[in-house]
PDB file of C-alpha atoms in Angstrom:
ATOM      1  CA  ASP C  14       0.000   0.000   0.000  1.00 70.00           C
ATOM      2  CA  GLN C  15       1.630   3.207  -1.189  1.00 80.00           C
ATOM      3  CA  GLN C  16       1.425   5.906   1.438  1.00 91.00           C
ATOM      4  CA  VAL C  17       3.107   8.552  -0.717  1.00 94.00           C
ATOM      5  CA  LYS C  18       1.945   8.802  -4.298  1.00 95.00           C
ATOM      6  CA  GLN C  19       3.357  10.733  -7.206  1.00 96.00           C
ATOM      7  CA  ASN C  20       0.847   9.983  -9.920  1.00 92.00           C
ATOM      8  CA  SER C  21       2.728  11.639 -12.771  1.00 95.00           C
ATOM      9  CA  PRO C  22       5.730   9.532 -13.812  1.00 94.00           C
ATOM     10  CA  SER C  23       6.973  12.349 -16.024  1.00 97.00           C
ATOM     11  CA  LEU C  24       6.523  16.026 -16.776  1.00 97.00           C
ATOM     12  CA  SER C  25       7.915  18.113 -19.612  1.00 98.00           C
ATOM     13  CA  VAL C  26       8.051  21.929 -19.508  1.00 98.00           C
ATOM     14  CA  GLN C  27       9.641  24.706 -21.484  1.00 98.00           C
ATOM     15  CA  GLU C  28      12.594  26.623 -20.066  1.00 98.00           C
ATOM     16  CA  GLY C  29      11.457  29.732 -18.214  1.00 97.00           C
ATOM     17  CA  ARG C  30       7.973  28.364 -17.484  1.00 98.00           C
ATOM     18  CA  ILE C  31       6.660  27.001 -14.190  1.00 98.00           C
ATOM     19  CA  SER C  32       7.057  23.322 -13.272  1.00 98.00           C
ATOM     20  CA  ILE C  33       4.484  21.916 -10.855  1.00 98.00           C
ATOM     21  CA  LEU C  34       5.124  18.509  -9.345  1.00 98.00           C
ATOM     22  CA  ASN C  35       2.389  16.912  -7.272  1.00 98.00           C
ATOM     23  CA  CYS C  36       2.368  14.478  -4.393  1.00 98.00           C
ATOM     24  CA  ASP C  37      -0.456  12.900  -2.379  1.00 97.00           C
ATOM     25  CA  TYR C  38      -0.245  11.012   0.885  1.00 96.00           C
ATOM     26  CA  THR C  39      -2.611   8.766   2.772  1.00 95.00           C
ATOM     27  CA  ASN C  40      -1.072   8.498   6.248  1.00 90.00           C
ATOM     28  CA  SER C  41      -2.597  11.176   8.471  1.00 90.00           C
ATOM     29  CA  MET C  42       0.327  10.735  10.886  1.00 89.00           C
ATOM     30  CA  PHE C  43       2.725  12.308   8.387  1.00 92.00           C
ATOM     31  CA  ASP C  44       3.662  15.822   9.474  1.00 91.00           C
ATOM     32  CA  TYR C  45       6.960  16.527   7.743  1.00 93.00           C
ATOM     33  CA  PHE C  46       7.454  16.508   3.996  1.00 95.00           C
ATOM     34  CA  LEU C  47      10.544  16.759   1.856  1.00 95.00           C
ATOM     35  CA  TRP C  48      11.421  16.975  -1.808  1.00 97.00           C
ATOM     36  CA  TYR C  49      14.563  15.372  -3.155  1.00 96.00           C
ATOM     37  CA  LYS C  50      16.097  15.771  -6.586  1.00 96.00           C
ATOM     38  CA  LYS C  51      18.004  12.922  -8.192  1.00 92.00           C
ATOM     39  CA  TYR C  52      20.223  12.812 -11.241  1.00 90.00           C
ATOM     40  CA  PRO C  53      20.955   9.432 -12.885  1.00 85.00           C
ATOM     41  CA  ALA C  54      23.503   7.284 -11.017  1.00 77.00           C
ATOM     42  CA  GLU C  55      23.647   9.792  -8.145  1.00 83.00           C
ATOM     43  CA  GLY C  56      22.099   9.877  -4.719  1.00 88.00           C
ATOM     44  CA  PRO C  57      19.049  12.028  -3.966  1.00 91.00           C
ATOM     45  CA  THR C  58      19.828  15.633  -3.014  1.00 93.00           C
ATOM     46  CA  PHE C  59      17.658  17.400  -0.456  1.00 93.00           C
ATOM     47  CA  LEU C  60      15.790  20.287  -2.045  1.00 96.00           C
ATOM     48  CA  ILE C  61      13.180  21.729   0.304  1.00 96.00           C
ATOM     49  CA  SER C  62      10.983  20.656   3.199  1.00 95.00           C
ATOM     50  CA  ILE C  63       7.800  21.739   4.930  1.00 96.00           C
ATOM     51  CA  SER C  64       6.330  21.038   8.329  1.00 94.00           C
ATOM     52  CA  SER C  65       2.602  20.485   8.749  1.00 93.00           C
ATOM     53  CA  ILE C  66       2.307  23.675  10.798  1.00 93.00           C
ATOM     54  CA  LYS C  67       2.938  25.630   7.595  1.00 95.00           C
ATOM     55  CA  ASP C  68       1.177  25.666   4.250  1.00 96.00           C
ATOM     56  CA  LYS C  69       3.982  27.180   2.208  1.00 97.00           C
ATOM     57  CA  ASN C  70       7.756  27.223   2.218  1.00 97.00           C
ATOM     58  CA  GLU C  71       9.882  29.085  -0.282  1.00 97.00           C
ATOM     59  CA  ASP C  72      13.563  28.831  -1.157  1.00 96.00           C
ATOM     60  CA  GLY C  73      14.667  30.758  -4.207  1.00 97.00           C
ATOM     61  CA  ARG C  74      13.028  29.325  -7.296  1.00 97.00           C
ATOM     62  CA  PHE C  75      11.480  26.472  -5.298  1.00 98.00           C
ATOM     63  CA  THR C  76       8.226  26.674  -3.348  1.00 98.00           C
ATOM     64  CA  VAL C  77       6.415  23.828  -1.658  1.00 98.00           C
ATOM     65  CA  PHE C  78       2.707  24.104  -0.877  1.00 98.00           C
ATOM     66  CA  LEU C  79       0.939  21.844   1.608  1.00 98.00           C
ATOM     67  CA  ASN C  80      -2.818  21.259   1.735  1.00 97.00           C
ATOM     68  CA  LYS C  81      -3.355  19.142   4.823  1.00 95.00           C
ATOM     69  CA  SER C  82      -7.082  18.703   4.387  1.00 95.00           C
ATOM     70  CA  ALA C  83      -6.523  17.282   0.909  1.00 97.00           C
ATOM     71  CA  LYS C  84      -3.369  15.422   1.970  1.00 97.00           C
ATOM     72  CA  HIS C  85      -1.646  16.980  -1.001  1.00 97.00           C
ATOM     73  CA  LEU C  86       1.578  18.846  -1.570  1.00 97.00           C
ATOM     74  CA  SER C  87       3.146  20.368  -4.616  1.00 98.00           C
ATOM     75  CA  LEU C  88       6.555  21.655  -5.630  1.00 98.00           C
ATOM     76  CA  HIS C  89       6.677  24.727  -7.849  1.00 98.00           C
ATOM     77  CA  ILE C  90       9.831  25.592  -9.741  1.00 98.00           C
ATOM     78  CA  VAL C  91       9.847  28.967 -11.401  1.00 97.00           C
ATOM     79  CA  PRO C  92      11.458  29.772 -13.711  1.00 98.00           C
ATOM     80  CA  SER C  93      12.385  26.255 -14.783  1.00 98.00           C
ATOM     81  CA  GLN C  94      15.902  25.720 -16.111  1.00 97.00           C
ATOM     82  CA  PRO C  95      17.372  22.846 -18.168  1.00 96.00           C
ATOM     83  CA  GLY C  96      19.579  21.949 -15.178  1.00 95.00           C
ATOM     84  CA  ASP C  97      16.408  21.197 -13.219  1.00 97.00           C
ATOM     85  CA  SER C  98      15.871  18.121 -15.388  1.00 97.00           C
ATOM     86  CA  ALA C  99      15.987  15.229 -12.928  1.00 96.00           C
ATOM     87  CA  VAL C 100      13.767  12.821 -11.014  1.00 95.00           C
ATOM     88  CA  TYR C 101      11.983  14.494  -8.112  1.00 97.00           C
ATOM     89  CA  PHE C 102      10.993  12.395  -5.116  1.00 96.00           C
ATOM     90  CA  CYS C 103       8.426  13.437  -2.570  1.00 97.00           C
ATOM     91  CA  ALA C 104       9.023  11.985   0.902  1.00 95.00           C
ATOM     92  CA  ALA C 105       7.112  12.102   4.158  1.00 94.00           C
ATOM     93  CA  SER C 106       7.596  11.234   7.792  1.00 90.00           C
ATOM     94  CA  GLY C 107       5.605  11.450  11.003  1.00 86.00           C
ATOM     95  CA  SER C 108       6.264  11.896  14.683  1.00 77.00           C
ATOM     96  CA  GLY C 109       4.508   8.868  16.056  1.00 68.00           C
ATOM     97  CA  GLY C 110       5.847   5.330  16.414  1.00 67.00           C
ATOM     98  CA  SER C 111       7.686   4.062  13.370  1.00 66.00           C
ATOM     99  CA  ASN C 112       6.170   6.800  11.186  1.00 66.00           C
ATOM    100  CA  TYR C 113       9.345   8.855  11.542  1.00 76.00           C
ATOM    101  CA  LYS C 114      10.960   6.676   8.868  1.00 84.00           C
ATOM    102  CA  LEU C 115      11.020   8.482   5.530  1.00 89.00           C
ATOM    103  CA  THR C 116       8.533   7.117   3.007  1.00 90.00           C
ATOM    104  CA  PHE C 117       9.270   8.005  -0.600  1.00 93.00           C
ATOM    105  CA  GLY C 118       7.014   8.341  -3.584  1.00 94.00           C
ATOM    106  CA  LYS C 119       7.964   6.695  -6.890  1.00 93.00           C
ATOM    107  CA  GLY C 120       9.286   9.937  -8.333  1.00 95.00           C
ATOM    108  CA  THR C 121       8.465  12.227 -11.248  1.00 97.00           C
ATOM    109  CA  LEU C 122      10.915  12.703 -14.097  1.00 96.00           C
ATOM    110  CA  LEU C 123      11.037  16.396 -14.964  1.00 98.00           C
ATOM    111  CA  THR C 124      12.414  17.398 -18.338  1.00 98.00           C
ATOM    112  CA  VAL C 125      12.986  21.095 -18.972  1.00 98.00           C
ATOM    113  CA  ASN C 126      13.402  21.809 -22.662  1.00 96.00           C
ATOM    114  CA  PRO C 127      15.596  24.719 -23.793  1.00 93.00           C
TER     115      PRO C 127
ATOM    116  CA  ASP R  29      31.302  19.630   4.746  1.00 59.00           C
ATOM    117  CA  THR R  30      27.862  18.303   3.841  1.00 63.00           C
ATOM    118  CA  GLU R  31      29.061  15.252   1.995  1.00 90.00           C
ATOM    119  CA  VAL R  32      28.371  11.590   2.374  1.00 95.00           C
ATOM    120  CA  THR R  33      31.056   9.674   0.516  1.00 96.00           C
ATOM    121  CA  GLN R  34      30.482   6.179  -0.800  1.00 97.00           C
ATOM    122  CA  THR R  35      32.997   3.764  -2.296  1.00 97.00           C
ATOM    123  CA  PRO R  36      33.200   2.124  -4.706  1.00 96.00           C
ATOM    124  CA  LYS R  37      30.971   3.923  -7.208  1.00 95.00           C
ATOM    125  CA  HIS R  38      30.533   0.756  -9.243  1.00 96.00           C
ATOM    126  CA  LEU R  39      30.897  -2.892  -8.279  1.00 96.00           C
ATOM    127  CA  VAL R  40      30.476  -6.074 -10.276  1.00 96.00           C
ATOM    128  CA  MET R  41      30.539  -9.309  -8.330  1.00 93.00           C
ATOM    129  CA  GLY R  42      29.777 -12.956  -8.787  1.00 90.00           C
ATOM    130  CA  MET R  43      27.331 -14.846  -6.635  1.00 89.00           C
ATOM    131  CA  THR R  44      30.132 -16.505  -4.645  1.00 89.00           C
ATOM    132  CA  ASN R  45      32.116 -13.330  -3.978  1.00 89.00           C
ATOM    133  CA  LYS R  46      32.424 -11.386  -0.738  1.00 95.00           C
ATOM    134  CA  LYS R  47      32.635  -7.635  -1.039  1.00 96.00           C
ATOM    135  CA  SER R  48      32.035  -4.557   1.095  1.00 97.00           C
ATOM    136  CA  LEU R  49      30.485  -1.178   0.452  1.00 98.00           C
ATOM    137  CA  LYS R  50      31.820   1.760   2.432  1.00 98.00           C
ATOM    138  CA  CYS R  51      30.263   5.024   3.528  1.00 98.00           C
ATOM    139  CA  GLU R  52      31.762   7.975   5.380  1.00 97.00           C
ATOM    140  CA  GLN R  53      30.427  11.264   6.697  1.00 97.00           C
ATOM    141  CA  HIS R  54      32.088  14.023   8.715  1.00 91.00           C
ATOM    142  CA  MET R  55      29.039  16.087   9.596  1.00 94.00           C
ATOM    143  CA  GLY R  56      28.885  14.740  13.127  1.00 94.00           C
ATOM    144  CA  HIS R  57      25.654  12.923  12.311  1.00 95.00           C
ATOM    145  CA  ARG R  58      24.739  10.128  14.711  1.00 96.00           C
ATOM    146  CA  ALA R  59      22.285   8.280  12.458  1.00 95.00           C
ATOM    147  CA  MET R  60      23.329   6.445   9.320  1.00 97.00           C
ATOM    148  CA  TYR R  61      21.248   4.506   6.836  1.00 96.00           C
ATOM    149  CA  TRP R  62      21.486   2.000   4.021  1.00 97.00           C
ATOM    150  CA  TYR R  63      18.921   2.203   1.242  1.00 95.00           C
ATOM    151  CA  LYS R  64      18.478   0.080  -1.863  1.00 95.00           C
ATOM    152  CA  GLN R  65      17.088   1.571  -5.050  1.00 92.00           C
ATOM    153  CA  LYS R  66      16.065  -0.300  -8.159  1.00 91.00           C
ATOM    154  CA  ALA R  67      15.578   1.490 -11.456  1.00 86.00           C
ATOM    155  CA  LYS R  68      12.425   3.637 -11.613  1.00 83.00           C
ATOM    156  CA  LYS R  69      11.565   2.806  -7.988  1.00 87.00           C
ATOM    157  CA  PRO R  70      11.862   4.850  -4.800  1.00 89.00           C
ATOM    158  CA  PRO R  71      14.679   4.190  -2.328  1.00 91.00           C
ATOM    159  CA  GLU R  72      13.854   1.375   0.103  1.00 93.00           C
ATOM    160  CA  LEU R  73      15.189   1.442   3.641  1.00 93.00           C
ATOM    161  CA  MET R  74      17.389  -1.502   4.625  1.00 96.00           C
ATOM    162  CA  PHE R  75      19.129  -0.586   7.894  1.00 96.00           C
ATOM    163  CA  VAL R  76      19.398   2.270  10.355  1.00 95.00           C
ATOM    164  CA  TYR R  77      22.226   2.810  12.813  1.00 96.00           C
ATOM    165  CA  SER R  78      21.782   5.203  15.685  1.00 95.00           C
ATOM    166  CA  TYR R  79      24.809   6.097  17.820  1.00 96.00           C
ATOM    167  CA  GLU R  80      26.680   3.191  16.213  1.00 96.00           C
ATOM    168  CA  LYS R  81      24.044   0.658  17.214  1.00 96.00           C
ATOM    169  CA  LEU R  82      21.718  -1.120  14.814  1.00 96.00           C
ATOM    170  CA  SER R  83      18.310   0.423  15.301  1.00 93.00           C
ATOM    171  CA  ILE R  84      16.301  -0.883  12.369  1.00 91.00           C
ATOM    172  CA  ASN R  85      16.663  -3.916  10.134  1.00 91.00           C
ATOM    173  CA  GLU R  86      13.873  -3.935   7.584  1.00 91.00           C
ATOM    174  CA  SER R  87      13.848  -7.737   7.323  1.00 90.00           C
ATOM    175  CA  VAL R  88      16.869  -7.706   5.057  1.00 95.00           C
ATOM    176  CA  PRO R  89      18.310 -11.136   4.072  1.00 95.00           C
ATOM    177  CA  SER R  90      21.394 -12.165   6.019  1.00 95.00           C
ATOM    178  CA  ARG R  91      23.543 -12.064   2.879  1.00 96.00           C
ATOM    179  CA  PHE R  92      23.625  -8.304   3.621  1.00 97.00           C
ATOM    180  CA  SER R  93      25.524  -7.558   6.820  1.00 97.00           C
ATOM    181  CA  PRO R  94      25.870  -3.977   8.048  1.00 97.00           C
ATOM    182  CA  GLU R  95      28.601  -2.707  10.318  1.00 97.00           C
ATOM    183  CA  CYS R  96      29.206   0.646  11.978  1.00 97.00           C
ATOM    184  CA  PRO R  97      32.837   0.757  13.175  1.00 95.00           C
ATOM    185  CA  ASN R  98      32.546   4.335  14.458  1.00 94.00           C
ATOM    186  CA  SER R  99      30.286   7.369  14.238  1.00 91.00           C
ATOM    187  CA  SER R 100      31.671   8.400  10.827  1.00 96.00           C
ATOM    188  CA  LEU R 101      31.778   5.079   9.034  1.00 97.00           C
ATOM    189  CA  LEU R 102      29.187   2.620   7.818  1.00 98.00           C
ATOM    190  CA  ASN R 103      29.902  -0.573   5.918  1.00 98.00           C
ATOM    191  CA  LEU R 104      27.692  -3.058   4.137  1.00 98.00           C
ATOM    192  CA  HIS R 105      29.222  -6.516   3.765  1.00 97.00           C
ATOM    193  CA  LEU R 106      27.924  -8.579   0.874  1.00 96.00           C
ATOM    194  CA  HIS R 107      28.137 -12.348   0.561  1.00 95.00           C
ATOM    195  CA  ALA R 108      26.455 -14.876  -1.738  1.00 93.00           C
ATOM    196  CA  LEU R 109      24.276 -12.277  -3.414  1.00 94.00           C
ATOM    197  CA  GLN R 110      21.709 -13.055  -6.072  1.00 95.00           C
ATOM    198  CA  PRO R 111      21.303 -11.337  -9.457  1.00 95.00           C
ATOM    199  CA  GLU R 112      18.100  -9.710  -8.188  1.00 95.00           C
ATOM    200  CA  ASP R 113      20.224  -7.859  -5.598  1.00 96.00           C
ATOM    201  CA  SER R 114      21.651  -5.749  -8.414  1.00 97.00           C
ATOM    202  CA  ALA R 115      20.685  -2.162  -7.582  1.00 95.00           C
ATOM    203  CA  LEU R 116      21.956   1.234  -6.506  1.00 94.00           C
ATOM    204  CA  TYR R 117      22.907   1.098  -2.819  1.00 96.00           C
ATOM    205  CA  LEU R 118      22.629   4.430  -1.093  1.00 95.00           C
ATOM    206  CA  CYS R 119      24.079   5.498   2.214  1.00 97.00           C
ATOM    207  CA  ALA R 120      22.548   8.420   4.073  1.00 96.00           C
ATOM    208  CA  SER R 121      23.020  10.218   7.355  1.00 96.00           C
ATOM    209  CA  SER R 122      21.051  12.565   9.577  1.00 94.00           C
ATOM    210  CA  GLN R 123      21.823  14.426  12.780  1.00 94.00           C
ATOM    211  CA  VAL R 124      19.927  11.883  14.816  1.00 92.00           C
ATOM    212  CA  GLU R 125      17.358   9.181  14.179  1.00 90.00           C
ATOM    213  CA  GLY R 126      13.854  10.466  14.596  1.00 86.00           C
ATOM    214  CA  PRO R 127      11.093  12.656  13.165  1.00 82.00           C
ATOM    215  CA  ASN R 128      11.660  15.807  11.130  1.00 82.00           C
ATOM    216  CA  GLU R 129      15.170  14.793  10.144  1.00 88.00           C
ATOM    217  CA  LYS R 130      16.684  15.646   6.768  1.00 89.00           C
ATOM    218  CA  LEU R 131      18.650  12.797   5.285  1.00 92.00           C
ATOM    219  CA  PHE R 132      21.804  13.536   3.345  1.00 94.00           C
ATOM    220  CA  PHE R 133      22.565  10.909   0.719  1.00 95.00           C
ATOM    221  CA  GLY R 134      25.774   9.733  -0.862  1.00 95.00           C
ATOM    222  CA  SER R 135      26.087   9.171  -4.601  1.00 94.00           C
ATOM    223  CA  GLY R 136      25.581   5.469  -4.207  1.00 95.00           C
ATOM    224  CA  THR R 137      27.272   2.267  -5.294  1.00 96.00           C
ATOM    225  CA  GLN R 138      25.862   0.742  -8.476  1.00 94.00           C
ATOM    226  CA  LEU R 139      26.054  -2.989  -7.830  1.00 96.00           C
ATOM    227  CA  SER R 140      25.767  -5.665 -10.491  1.00 96.00           C
ATOM    228  CA  VAL R 141      25.594  -9.308  -9.429  1.00 95.00           C
ATOM    229  CA  LEU R 142      26.403 -11.787 -12.181  1.00 93.00           C
TER     230      LEU R 142
END
């Protein structure tokens, strides 16, 4: 049973436009969410995180939005650059019991075309 | 220094071989992790060490044997692996084990079992 879902396996956008990557979760115990970026044959790199006490967190070109009632978060990249082309993983963890272990989604391959 | 260093980057081994994967971090983190990632899948947790003691073993077969010689080093000893064990093996670390922790990943060891 997948607790973190990234329903779009891939996304293609034009350079300079906005990229929106979506993530849904089912475990109501999750209260901390992270986005990781991964290039081929490399480890995931931490990008941005958000705690459930917030609904938005911004870092440069990257903004994460959290809608707790919908159990949905999204990563906005604006403007998108060709170097942003990578697989983006959404991950979640919670405070209770074994929920603190990071659970990853399957990832979304973002391609930014020049 | 925010690096997690893994060696070797690539490893090819036969099913009767014994080999070891190594991981090192100098961020003073007290939690270290082994993940396994197959192509087009999310990382899967294998082991967690907290303060050099094994904290979590996600029912990993005994042909994988982790070791934490000190707070900076983490090894994964491999013996009698199967071809289906071929994957990218990722090491990660965090300040401590617990909720709301960011994991920092190494670049991984791409393992092929023949």
